[in-house]
Amino acid sequence: MTPLEQIISNDIRTNGPMTVSQYMAMCLFHPNHGYYTQSTVFGRGGDFITAPEISQMFGELVGLALAQAWIDAGQPSPSTLLELGPGRGTLMADILRATKRIPGFHAAITITLCEASPKLRDIQQQTLVGYDVTWITDLTQLDDAPLFCVANEFFDALPIRQFQRDGSHWHERTVGLQQDALCFGLSKSPTDLPQLMARLNDTSQGDIVEICQQAVTICDQIGQVINAQGGLALIFDYGDWRSLGETLQAVQNHAYCDPLQTPGQADITAQVDFEALAQATPSAYSRVTPQGVWLERLGITARAQTLARGLSGDALDHHIQAHRRLTHPDEMGTLFKVMALFPKTAKHPVGFEP
Ligand code: SAH
């Protein structure tokens, strides 16, 4: 039994079953035993690998897209360059390297990282040594300035609530105990939130719907700044338009595992409901676009060919594999999507032209 499993079990014995959201929050952010609070490695040597850790090309193209939006907005200074949930800081390092030669961009931006884990903040500081970086934990701390923002696999880490339909009511899914082992259950009394009642039209008996309130709040906050001050947010994640079904997933050592096993030692995520994000933002939003399509539109193949010229042997093989992994429909190309938030008065950002 992991130390966190002991803590969660005791909590359930005292207070009764907890919501899936409370369980997920404890697994990821318990102050001493949470996955992100204690985890100092993810990436190649850790439990899962993300797009920026696969290849520098991902961050380079994100950087150029954000800088293009800054140029299109009239090169506002000061502007905020924000990353939500920066992990090891690799994506921000690639963004900054790729945009170094864009006249005036680095001088105009305040580099801001929103990170909840003190340990990951230390790693980001090491990755970004030499840059002047501001860390925040809450978006109310954002400057009142045009906002150029990226989030990669951030929204999937925010705790979700799950509800199961029974007739015309919804019961919240919980985590309880059965013979001292963690198990899923359902709350006895219904929780008929307005968002759930609206889903009676497109669901059937027994269906599960997921709601991520924190994602809604964050999208509203960044969308407000972008709409009022200008800017762009690029949100990359796995998921689709409108959540249906149970999508909670745990990964340990690059393999799926039971989300109720080894709490605190596996990464727990859920698919992102891009429709909920679009409804939450007061700004304009783009179509939800497959990551592979967006990267191709930004010219990843030309960039891959340029980088390939300097490589041979294993390094070249890895590079070709990385290109495929980021873009191919059988890999991350279709499963992962990107959606942009931009001012209602601005044209569509690069890669999202209608
Ligand atoms: N973007 C990185 C890491 C993704 S993992 C990459 O692509 O490699 C999720 C990241 O979000 C971690 O850095 C985690 O600590 C952070 N995070 C999760 N929930 C958060 C919250 N509520 N506030 C700030 N950071 C959060």
mmCIF file of C-alpha atoms and ligand atoms in Angstrom:
data_model
loop_
_atom_site.group_PDB
_atom_site.id
_atom_site.type_symbol
_atom_site.label_atom_id
_atom_site.label_comp_id
_atom_site.label_asym_id
_atom_site.label_seq_id
_atom_site.Cartn_x
_atom_site.Cartn_y
_atom_site.Cartn_z
ATOM 1 C CA MET A 1 0.000 0.000 0.000
ATOM 2 C CA THR A 2 1.422 3.404 -0.967
ATOM 3 C CA PRO A 3 1.567 6.082 1.801
ATOM 4 C CA LEU A 4 -1.067 8.075 -0.097
ATOM 5 C CA GLU A 5 -3.388 5.053 -0.337
ATOM 6 C CA GLN A 6 -3.209 4.842 3.478
ATOM 7 C CA ILE A 7 -4.069 8.546 3.814
ATOM 8 C CA ILE A 8 -6.955 8.320 1.314
ATOM 9 C CA SER A 9 -8.335 5.169 2.940
ATOM 10 C CA ASN A 10 -8.281 6.820 6.389
ATOM 11 C CA ASP A 11 -10.016 9.886 4.979
ATOM 12 C CA ILE A 12 -12.760 7.689 3.484
ATOM 13 C CA ARG A 13 -13.156 5.791 6.781
ATOM 14 C CA THR A 14 -13.673 9.107 8.600
ATOM 15 C CA ASN A 15 -15.606 11.163 6.060
ATOM 16 C CA GLY A 16 -17.165 8.614 3.707
ATOM 17 C CA PRO A 17 -16.525 8.236 -0.037
ATOM 18 C CA MET A 18 -14.838 11.163 -1.838
ATOM 19 C CA THR A 19 -15.629 12.506 -5.306
ATOM 20 C CA VAL A 20 -13.447 11.452 -8.252
ATOM 21 C CA SER A 21 -12.295 15.067 -8.384
ATOM 22 C CA GLN A 22 -11.120 15.008 -4.756
ATOM 23 C CA TYR A 23 -9.367 11.696 -5.382
ATOM 24 C CA MET A 24 -7.629 12.982 -8.508
ATOM 25 C CA ALA A 25 -6.540 16.190 -6.738
ATOM 26 C CA MET A 26 -5.018 14.182 -3.878
ATOM 27 C CA CYS A 27 -3.227 11.810 -6.274
ATOM 28 C CA LEU A 28 -1.690 14.671 -8.250
ATOM 29 C CA PHE A 29 -1.158 17.392 -5.649
ATOM 30 C CA HIS A 30 -1.082 15.979 -2.106
ATOM 31 C CA PRO A 31 1.599 18.199 -0.466
ATOM 32 C CA ASN A 32 3.905 15.282 0.386
ATOM 33 C CA HIS A 33 2.843 12.330 -1.736
ATOM 34 C CA GLY A 34 1.169 13.802 -4.843
ATOM 35 C CA TYR A 35 2.423 12.748 -8.257
ATOM 36 C CA TYR A 36 3.392 16.238 -9.383
ATOM 37 C CA THR A 37 4.519 17.441 -5.954
ATOM 38 C CA GLN A 38 7.003 14.589 -5.517
ATOM 39 C CA SER A 39 7.775 13.696 -9.102
ATOM 40 C CA THR A 40 11.026 15.143 -10.307
ATOM 41 C CA VAL A 41 11.209 13.222 -13.548
ATOM 42 C CA PHE A 42 8.866 12.810 -16.352
ATOM 43 C CA GLY A 43 9.822 12.632 -19.959
ATOM 44 C CA ARG A 44 11.984 9.947 -21.488
ATOM 45 C CA GLY A 45 13.063 8.507 -18.122
ATOM 46 C CA GLY A 46 9.696 8.975 -16.408
ATOM 47 C CA ASP A 47 6.179 7.638 -16.740
ATOM 48 C CA PHE A 48 5.072 9.370 -19.909
ATOM 49 C CA ILE A 49 6.500 11.563 -22.638
ATOM 50 C CA THR A 50 4.957 14.745 -23.970
ATOM 51 C CA ALA A 51 5.272 16.499 -27.340
ATOM 52 C CA PRO A 52 7.986 19.002 -26.307
ATOM 53 C CA GLU A 53 10.026 16.156 -24.799
ATOM 54 C CA ILE A 54 9.781 14.200 -28.079
ATOM 55 C CA SER A 55 11.334 16.885 -30.287
ATOM 56 C CA GLN A 56 12.472 20.508 -30.208
ATOM 57 C CA MET A 57 10.350 21.068 -33.352
ATOM 58 C CA PHE A 58 7.133 21.227 -31.324
ATOM 59 C CA GLY A 59 8.286 24.159 -29.176
ATOM 60 C CA GLU A 60 9.902 25.921 -32.113
ATOM 61 C CA LEU A 61 6.657 25.989 -34.100
ATOM 62 C CA VAL A 62 4.603 27.005 -31.049
ATOM 63 C CA GLY A 63 7.096 29.834 -30.441
ATOM 64 C CA LEU A 64 6.845 31.060 -34.016
ATOM 65 C CA ALA A 65 3.028 30.934 -33.933
ATOM 66 C CA LEU A 66 2.933 32.981 -30.709
ATOM 67 C CA ALA A 67 5.486 35.484 -32.034
ATOM 68 C CA GLN A 68 3.509 35.833 -35.291
ATOM 69 C CA ALA A 69 0.392 36.656 -33.246
ATOM 70 C CA TRP A 70 2.455 39.246 -31.319
ATOM 71 C CA ILE A 71 3.592 40.826 -34.631
ATOM 72 C CA ASP A 72 0.017 40.772 -35.981
ATOM 73 C CA ALA A 73 -1.149 42.506 -32.785
ATOM 74 C CA GLY A 74 1.280 45.389 -33.481
ATOM 75 C CA GLN A 75 4.199 44.185 -31.312
ATOM 76 C CA PRO A 76 2.699 45.331 -27.986
ATOM 77 C CA SER A 77 5.160 46.018 -25.173
ATOM 78 C CA PRO A 78 4.925 44.903 -22.448
ATOM 79 C CA SER A 79 3.245 41.580 -23.256
ATOM 80 C CA THR A 80 2.960 38.413 -21.199
ATOM 81 C CA LEU A 81 4.367 35.121 -22.517
ATOM 82 C CA LEU A 82 2.632 32.537 -20.346
ATOM 83 C CA GLU A 83 2.862 28.776 -20.092
ATOM 84 C CA LEU A 84 0.361 26.824 -18.035
ATOM 85 C CA GLY A 85 1.810 23.684 -16.398
ATOM 86 C CA PRO A 86 5.323 23.826 -17.885
ATOM 87 C CA GLY A 87 6.552 20.430 -16.594
ATOM 88 C CA ARG A 88 10.336 20.430 -17.001
ATOM 89 C CA GLY A 89 10.415 23.769 -18.840
ATOM 90 C CA THR A 90 11.435 22.198 -22.159
ATOM 91 C CA LEU A 91 8.637 23.764 -24.197
ATOM 92 C CA MET A 92 9.347 27.276 -22.900
ATOM 93 C CA ALA A 93 13.096 26.810 -23.539
ATOM 94 C CA ASP A 94 12.385 25.834 -27.172
ATOM 95 C CA ILE A 95 9.923 28.727 -27.608
ATOM 96 C CA LEU A 96 12.530 31.199 -26.345
ATOM 97 C CA ARG A 97 15.349 29.768 -28.478
ATOM 98 C CA ALA A 98 13.186 29.808 -31.627
ATOM 99 C CA THR A 99 12.063 33.403 -31.100
ATOM 100 C CA LYS A 100 15.446 34.876 -30.098
ATOM 101 C CA ARG A 101 15.992 36.571 -33.446
ATOM 102 C CA ILE A 102 12.529 38.091 -33.769
ATOM 103 C CA PRO A 103 13.265 41.801 -33.352
ATOM 104 C CA GLY A 104 11.826 43.234 -30.142
ATOM 105 C CA PHE A 105 9.996 40.086 -28.998
ATOM 106 C CA HIS A 106 12.196 39.129 -26.059
ATOM 107 C CA ALA A 107 12.476 42.731 -24.940
ATOM 108 C CA ALA A 108 8.670 43.052 -24.919
ATOM 109 C CA ILE A 109 7.702 39.880 -23.059
ATOM 110 C CA THR A 110 7.433 39.041 -19.390
ATOM 111 C CA ILE A 111 8.097 35.295 -19.222
ATOM 112 C CA THR A 112 5.520 33.844 -16.841
ATOM 113 C CA LEU A 113 5.062 30.245 -15.762
ATOM 114 C CA CYS A 114 1.972 29.015 -13.928
ATOM 115 C CA GLU A 115 3.121 25.974 -11.949
ATOM 116 C CA ALA A 116 1.638 24.425 -8.821
ATOM 117 C CA SER A 117 4.478 22.036 -7.944
ATOM 118 C CA PRO A 118 7.489 23.529 -6.067
ATOM 119 C CA LYS A 119 9.723 20.658 -7.240
ATOM 120 C CA LEU A 120 8.840 21.182 -10.885
ATOM 121 C CA ARG A 121 9.382 24.932 -10.428
ATOM 122 C CA ASP A 122 12.971 24.171 -9.348
ATOM 123 C CA ILE A 123 13.523 22.080 -12.478
ATOM 124 C CA GLN A 124 12.026 24.807 -14.686
ATOM 125 C CA GLN A 125 14.402 27.298 -13.102
ATOM 126 C CA GLN A 126 17.366 25.084 -14.037
ATOM 127 C CA THR A 127 16.106 24.587 -17.613
ATOM 128 C CA LEU A 128 15.545 28.316 -18.101
ATOM 129 C CA VAL A 129 18.701 29.579 -16.433
ATOM 130 C CA GLY A 130 19.718 32.942 -17.882
ATOM 131 C CA TYR A 131 16.124 34.069 -18.483
ATOM 132 C CA ASP A 132 14.156 36.385 -16.237
ATOM 133 C CA VAL A 133 11.125 34.275 -15.284
ATOM 134 C CA THR A 134 8.137 35.040 -13.070
ATOM 135 C CA TRP A 135 6.253 32.125 -11.471
ATOM 136 C CA ILE A 136 2.592 32.327 -10.553
ATOM 137 C CA THR A 137 0.177 29.778 -9.121
ATOM 138 C CA ASP A 138 -3.018 31.641 -9.813
ATOM 139 C CA LEU A 139 -4.140 33.493 -12.919
ATOM 140 C CA THR A 140 -5.474 36.426 -10.912
ATOM 141 C CA GLN A 141 -1.725 37.260 -10.588
ATOM 142 C CA LEU A 142 -1.463 37.901 -14.354
ATOM 143 C CA ASP A 143 -0.368 41.345 -15.535
ATOM 144 C CA ASP A 144 -2.941 43.461 -17.362
ATOM 145 C CA ALA A 145 -1.171 43.145 -20.732
ATOM 146 C CA PRO A 146 -1.615 41.330 -24.054
ATOM 147 C CA LEU A 147 -1.304 37.624 -23.375
ATOM 148 C CA PHE A 148 0.495 35.021 -25.504
ATOM 149 C CA CYS A 149 -0.133 31.680 -23.852
ATOM 150 C CA VAL A 150 0.482 27.978 -24.389
ATOM 151 C CA ALA A 151 -0.731 24.943 -22.468
ATOM 152 C CA ASN A 152 0.394 21.445 -23.413
ATOM 153 C CA GLU A 153 -1.110 18.538 -21.495
ATOM 154 C CA PHE A 154 -2.132 20.937 -18.738
ATOM 155 C CA PHE A 155 -5.926 20.778 -18.924
ATOM 156 C CA ASP A 156 -5.905 16.953 -18.852
ATOM 157 C CA ALA A 157 -4.279 17.099 -15.406
ATOM 158 C CA LEU A 158 -7.062 19.178 -13.847
ATOM 159 C CA PRO A 159 -9.409 17.169 -11.597
ATOM 160 C CA ILE A 160 -12.737 16.136 -13.113
ATOM 161 C CA ARG A 161 -16.063 15.196 -11.586
ATOM 162 C CA GLN A 162 -17.914 12.262 -13.113
ATOM 163 C CA PHE A 163 -21.685 11.768 -13.190
ATOM 164 C CA GLN A 164 -23.723 8.770 -14.262
ATOM 165 C CA ARG A 165 -27.192 9.152 -15.720
ATOM 166 C CA ASP A 166 -30.102 7.360 -14.070
ATOM 167 C CA GLY A 167 -33.434 8.195 -15.697
ATOM 168 C CA SER A 168 -33.560 11.966 -15.718
ATOM 169 C CA HIS A 169 -31.126 12.351 -12.797
ATOM 170 C CA TRP A 170 -27.352 12.258 -12.394
ATOM 171 C CA HIS A 171 -25.393 10.559 -9.615
ATOM 172 C CA GLU A 172 -21.813 11.558 -8.878
ATOM 173 C CA ARG A 173 -19.157 8.869 -9.136
ATOM 174 C CA THR A 174 -17.151 8.461 -5.931
ATOM 175 C CA VAL A 175 -14.130 6.605 -4.585
ATOM 176 C CA GLY A 176 -14.884 4.479 -1.519
ATOM 177 C CA LEU A 177 -13.650 1.344 0.202
ATOM 178 C CA GLN A 178 -14.650 -2.284 -0.215
ATOM 179 C CA GLN A 179 -12.863 -4.745 2.060
ATOM 180 C CA ASP A 180 -10.135 -2.159 2.601
ATOM 181 C CA ALA A 181 -9.502 -1.711 -1.135
ATOM 182 C CA LEU A 182 -10.315 1.490 -3.016
ATOM 183 C CA CYS A 183 -13.310 1.112 -5.327
ATOM 184 C CA PHE A 184 -15.607 3.278 -7.419
ATOM 185 C CA GLY A 185 -19.182 3.894 -6.274
ATOM 186 C CA LEU A 186 -22.067 6.277 -6.846
ATOM 187 C CA SER A 187 -23.548 8.888 -4.540
ATOM 188 C CA LYS A 188 -27.059 7.972 -3.396
ATOM 189 C CA SER A 189 -28.635 11.385 -3.835
ATOM 190 C CA PRO A 190 -28.634 12.966 -7.298
ATOM 191 C CA THR A 191 -26.593 16.038 -8.260
ATOM 192 C CA ASP A 192 -28.625 17.659 -11.012
ATOM 193 C CA LEU A 193 -26.309 20.494 -12.088
ATOM 194 C CA PRO A 194 -27.655 22.675 -14.956
ATOM 195 C CA GLN A 195 -24.824 21.498 -17.299
ATOM 196 C CA LEU A 196 -25.913 17.911 -16.658
ATOM 197 C CA MET A 197 -29.593 18.572 -17.236
ATOM 198 C CA ALA A 198 -28.638 19.997 -20.645
ATOM 199 C CA ARG A 199 -26.985 16.649 -21.435
ATOM 200 C CA LEU A 200 -30.253 14.710 -21.057
ATOM 201 C CA ASN A 201 -30.735 15.419 -24.773
ATOM 202 C CA ASP A 202 -27.670 13.561 -26.040
ATOM 203 C CA THR A 203 -27.105 10.800 -23.461
ATOM 204 C CA SER A 204 -28.755 7.502 -22.525
ATOM 205 C CA GLN A 205 -29.367 5.558 -19.322
ATOM 206 C CA GLY A 206 -26.047 4.692 -17.606
ATOM 207 C CA ASP A 207 -23.910 7.120 -19.624
ATOM 208 C CA ILE A 208 -21.096 8.936 -17.824
ATOM 209 C CA VAL A 209 -20.415 12.637 -18.349
ATOM 210 C CA GLU A 210 -17.348 14.442 -17.022
ATOM 211 C CA ILE A 211 -17.126 18.054 -15.855
ATOM 212 C CA CYS A 212 -13.923 19.966 -15.139
ATOM 213 C CA GLN A 213 -14.813 23.164 -13.282
ATOM 214 C CA GLN A 214 -11.195 24.320 -12.944
ATOM 215 C CA ALA A 215 -10.731 24.181 -16.742
ATOM 216 C CA VAL A 216 -13.806 26.372 -17.192
ATOM 217 C CA THR A 217 -12.538 28.938 -14.676
ATOM 218 C CA ILE A 218 -9.040 29.065 -16.238
ATOM 219 C CA CYS A 219 -10.363 29.408 -19.788
ATOM 220 C CA ASP A 220 -12.639 32.205 -18.683
ATOM 221 C CA GLN A 221 -9.675 33.994 -17.020
ATOM 222 C CA ILE A 222 -7.268 33.763 -19.977
ATOM 223 C CA GLY A 223 -10.049 34.432 -22.489
ATOM 224 C CA GLN A 224 -10.976 37.641 -20.680
ATOM 225 C CA VAL A 225 -7.410 38.970 -20.806
ATOM 226 C CA ILE A 226 -6.996 38.008 -24.475
ATOM 227 C CA ASN A 227 -10.299 39.560 -25.482
ATOM 228 C CA ALA A 228 -9.638 42.815 -23.619
ATOM 229 C CA GLN A 229 -5.870 43.195 -24.151
ATOM 230 C CA GLY A 230 -5.153 41.117 -27.267
ATOM 231 C CA GLY A 231 -3.104 37.958 -27.635
ATOM 232 C CA LEU A 232 -3.461 34.252 -28.330
ATOM 233 C CA ALA A 233 -3.723 31.012 -26.366
ATOM 234 C CA LEU A 234 -2.795 27.660 -27.879
ATOM 235 C CA ILE A 235 -4.284 24.748 -25.973
ATOM 236 C CA PHE A 236 -2.888 21.311 -26.876
ATOM 237 C CA ASP A 237 -4.341 18.196 -25.315
ATOM 238 C CA TYR A 238 -5.888 14.844 -25.877
ATOM 239 C CA GLY A 239 -9.665 14.879 -26.029
ATOM 240 C CA ASP A 240 -12.386 16.096 -28.338
ATOM 241 C CA TRP A 241 -15.514 18.197 -28.732
ATOM 242 C CA ARG A 242 -18.002 17.245 -25.952
ATOM 243 C CA SER A 243 -17.151 14.658 -23.337
ATOM 244 C CA LEU A 244 -19.012 11.395 -23.249
ATOM 245 C CA GLY A 245 -17.998 8.345 -21.290
ATOM 246 C CA GLU A 246 -15.462 7.596 -18.620
ATOM 247 C CA THR A 247 -11.984 8.781 -19.651
ATOM 248 C CA LEU A 248 -9.996 8.702 -16.417
ATOM 249 C CA GLN A 249 -6.611 7.202 -17.204
ATOM 250 C CA ALA A 250 -3.517 6.347 -15.189
ATOM 251 C CA VAL A 251 -0.030 5.822 -16.620
ATOM 252 C CA GLN A 252 3.047 4.491 -14.867
ATOM 253 C CA ASN A 253 6.339 3.552 -16.566
ATOM 254 C CA HIS A 254 4.860 4.253 -20.039
ATOM 255 C CA ALA A 255 2.034 1.707 -19.460
ATOM 256 C CA TYR A 256 -1.635 2.102 -18.521
ATOM 257 C CA CYS A 257 -2.616 1.033 -15.019
ATOM 258 C CA ASP A 258 -5.697 1.016 -12.775
ATOM 259 C CA PRO A 259 -6.317 4.602 -11.533
ATOM 260 C CA LEU A 260 -7.129 3.220 -8.059
ATOM 261 C CA GLN A 261 -3.843 1.328 -7.795
ATOM 262 C CA THR A 262 -0.696 3.029 -6.489
ATOM 263 C CA PRO A 263 -2.266 6.491 -5.957
ATOM 264 C CA GLY A 264 0.369 9.245 -6.079
ATOM 265 C CA GLN A 265 2.757 7.093 -8.102
ATOM 266 C CA ALA A 266 0.971 7.161 -11.458
ATOM 267 C CA ASP A 267 0.019 10.108 -13.615
ATOM 268 C CA ILE A 268 -3.775 10.471 -13.641
ATOM 269 C CA THR A 269 -5.475 12.436 -16.430
ATOM 270 C CA ALA A 270 -8.801 12.705 -18.206
ATOM 271 C CA GLN A 271 -9.623 13.688 -21.766
ATOM 272 C CA VAL A 272 -10.251 17.370 -22.328
ATOM 273 C CA ASP A 273 -13.719 18.500 -23.364
ATOM 274 C CA PHE A 274 -12.876 21.292 -25.819
ATOM 275 C CA GLU A 275 -16.532 22.298 -26.107
ATOM 276 C CA ALA A 276 -16.577 23.190 -22.402
ATOM 277 C CA LEU A 277 -13.435 25.328 -22.910
ATOM 278 C CA ALA A 278 -14.979 27.075 -25.936
ATOM 279 C CA GLN A 279 -18.163 27.815 -24.001
ATOM 280 C CA ALA A 280 -16.165 29.172 -21.067
ATOM 281 C CA THR A 281 -14.106 31.750 -22.951
ATOM 282 C CA PRO A 282 -15.458 35.219 -23.688
ATOM 283 C CA SER A 283 -12.941 35.429 -26.588
ATOM 284 C CA ALA A 284 -13.218 33.939 -30.067
ATOM 285 C CA TYR A 285 -12.032 30.351 -30.440
ATOM 286 C CA SER A 286 -10.814 28.286 -33.363
ATOM 287 C CA ARG A 287 -11.945 24.931 -34.652
ATOM 288 C CA VAL A 288 -10.511 22.015 -32.694
ATOM 289 C CA THR A 289 -7.700 20.964 -35.027
ATOM 290 C CA PRO A 290 -5.694 17.718 -34.961
ATOM 291 C CA GLN A 291 -2.163 18.405 -33.675
ATOM 292 C CA GLY A 292 -0.635 16.696 -36.741
ATOM 293 C CA VAL A 293 -2.589 18.902 -39.147
ATOM 294 C CA TRP A 294 -1.624 22.076 -37.271
ATOM 295 C CA LEU A 295 2.067 21.127 -37.173
ATOM 296 C CA GLU A 296 2.010 20.365 -40.927
ATOM 297 C CA ARG A 297 0.380 23.749 -41.631
ATOM 298 C CA LEU A 298 3.124 25.435 -39.616
ATOM 299 C CA GLY A 299 5.760 23.687 -41.757
ATOM 300 C CA ILE A 300 7.043 20.890 -39.530
ATOM 301 C CA THR A 301 8.127 18.797 -42.528
ATOM 302 C CA ALA A 302 10.387 21.533 -43.900
ATOM 303 C CA ARG A 303 11.855 22.061 -40.425
ATOM 304 C CA ALA A 304 12.373 18.301 -40.004
ATOM 305 C CA GLN A 305 14.213 18.135 -43.337
ATOM 306 C CA THR A 306 16.508 21.013 -42.367
ATOM 307 C CA LEU A 307 17.366 19.397 -39.029
ATOM 308 C CA ALA A 308 17.861 15.988 -40.706
ATOM 309 C CA ARG A 309 20.702 17.365 -42.832
ATOM 310 C CA GLY A 310 22.919 17.625 -39.761
ATOM 311 C CA LEU A 311 22.123 14.113 -38.458
ATOM 312 C CA SER A 312 23.119 10.531 -39.226
ATOM 313 C CA GLY A 313 22.807 7.012 -37.753
ATOM 314 C CA ASP A 314 20.750 6.614 -34.560
ATOM 315 C CA ALA A 315 20.250 10.364 -34.166
ATOM 316 C CA LEU A 316 18.683 10.553 -37.631
ATOM 317 C CA ASP A 317 16.445 7.539 -36.904
ATOM 318 C CA HIS A 318 15.268 9.155 -33.654
ATOM 319 C CA HIS A 319 14.571 12.400 -35.454
ATOM 320 C CA ILE A 320 12.485 10.691 -38.162
ATOM 321 C CA GLN A 321 10.584 8.747 -35.489
ATOM 322 C CA ALA A 322 9.940 11.961 -33.515
ATOM 323 C CA HIS A 323 8.456 13.675 -36.580
ATOM 324 C CA ARG A 324 6.185 10.680 -37.124
ATOM 325 C CA ARG A 325 5.219 10.516 -33.447
ATOM 326 C CA LEU A 326 4.137 14.149 -33.315
ATOM 327 C CA THR A 327 2.167 14.171 -36.567
ATOM 328 C CA HIS A 328 1.043 10.704 -37.699
ATOM 329 C CA PRO A 329 -2.642 9.788 -37.208
ATOM 330 C CA ASP A 330 -1.616 6.452 -35.654
ATOM 331 C CA GLU A 331 0.517 8.256 -33.068
ATOM 332 C CA MET A 332 -0.199 11.688 -31.455
ATOM 333 C CA GLY A 333 -1.287 13.414 -34.686
ATOM 334 C CA THR A 334 -5.024 12.848 -34.340
ATOM 335 C CA LEU A 335 -5.523 11.900 -30.691
ATOM 336 C CA PHE A 336 -4.060 15.246 -29.675
ATOM 337 C CA LYS A 337 -5.855 18.412 -30.685
ATOM 338 C CA VAL A 338 -5.142 22.107 -30.561
ATOM 339 C CA MET A 339 -7.601 24.937 -30.075
ATOM 340 C CA ALA A 340 -6.773 28.660 -30.175
ATOM 341 C CA LEU A 341 -8.368 31.464 -28.164
ATOM 342 C CA PHE A 342 -8.009 34.915 -29.768
ATOM 343 C CA PRO A 343 -9.687 38.344 -29.610
ATOM 344 C CA LYS A 344 -13.085 38.636 -31.259
ATOM 345 C CA THR A 345 -11.693 41.529 -33.295
ATOM 346 C CA ALA A 346 -8.577 39.672 -34.575
ATOM 347 C CA LYS A 347 -8.145 37.485 -37.653
ATOM 348 C CA HIS A 348 -7.710 33.740 -37.231
ATOM 349 C CA PRO A 349 -4.233 32.838 -35.939
ATOM 350 C CA VAL A 350 -1.679 31.031 -38.119
ATOM 351 C CA GLY A 351 -2.597 27.368 -38.675
ATOM 352 C CA PHE A 352 -6.299 27.948 -37.969
ATOM 353 C CA GLU A 353 -7.339 29.885 -41.073
ATOM 354 C CA PRO A 354 -10.862 28.845 -42.081
HETATM 355 N N1 SAH B 1 3.446 20.936 -20.310
HETATM 356 C C1 SAH B 1 4.414 19.964 -19.871
HETATM 357 C C2 SAH B 1 3.972 19.151 -18.642
HETATM 358 C C3 SAH B 1 2.618 18.518 -18.633
HETATM 359 S S1 SAH B 1 2.271 17.730 -17.079
HETATM 360 C C4 SAH B 1 4.825 19.088 -21.028
HETATM 361 O O1 SAH B 1 4.196 19.159 -22.059
HETATM 362 O O2 SAH B 1 5.781 18.330 -20.901
HETATM 363 C C5 SAH B 1 1.182 18.870 -16.276
HETATM 364 C C6 SAH B 1 1.843 20.090 -15.684
HETATM 365 O O3 SAH B 1 0.827 20.942 -15.161
HETATM 366 C C7 SAH B 1 2.805 19.848 -14.536
HETATM 367 O O4 SAH B 1 3.837 20.800 -14.616
HETATM 368 C C8 SAH B 1 1.909 20.088 -13.319
HETATM 369 O O5 SAH B 1 2.610 20.335 -12.134
HETATM 370 C C9 SAH B 1 1.128 21.282 -13.805
HETATM 371 N N2 SAH B 1 -0.156 21.546 -13.157
HETATM 372 C C10 SAH B 1 -1.205 20.693 -13.040
HETATM 373 N N3 SAH B 1 -2.253 21.292 -12.422
HETATM 374 C C11 SAH B 1 -1.866 22.565 -12.170
HETATM 375 C C12 SAH B 1 -2.517 23.709 -11.594
HETATM 376 N N4 SAH B 1 -3.755 23.637 -11.128
HETATM 377 N N5 SAH B 1 -1.829 24.867 -11.519
HETATM 378 C C13 SAH B 1 -0.565 24.954 -12.015
HETATM 379 N N6 SAH B 1 0.100 23.909 -12.563
HETATM 380 C C14 SAH B 1 -0.532 22.736 -12.647
#
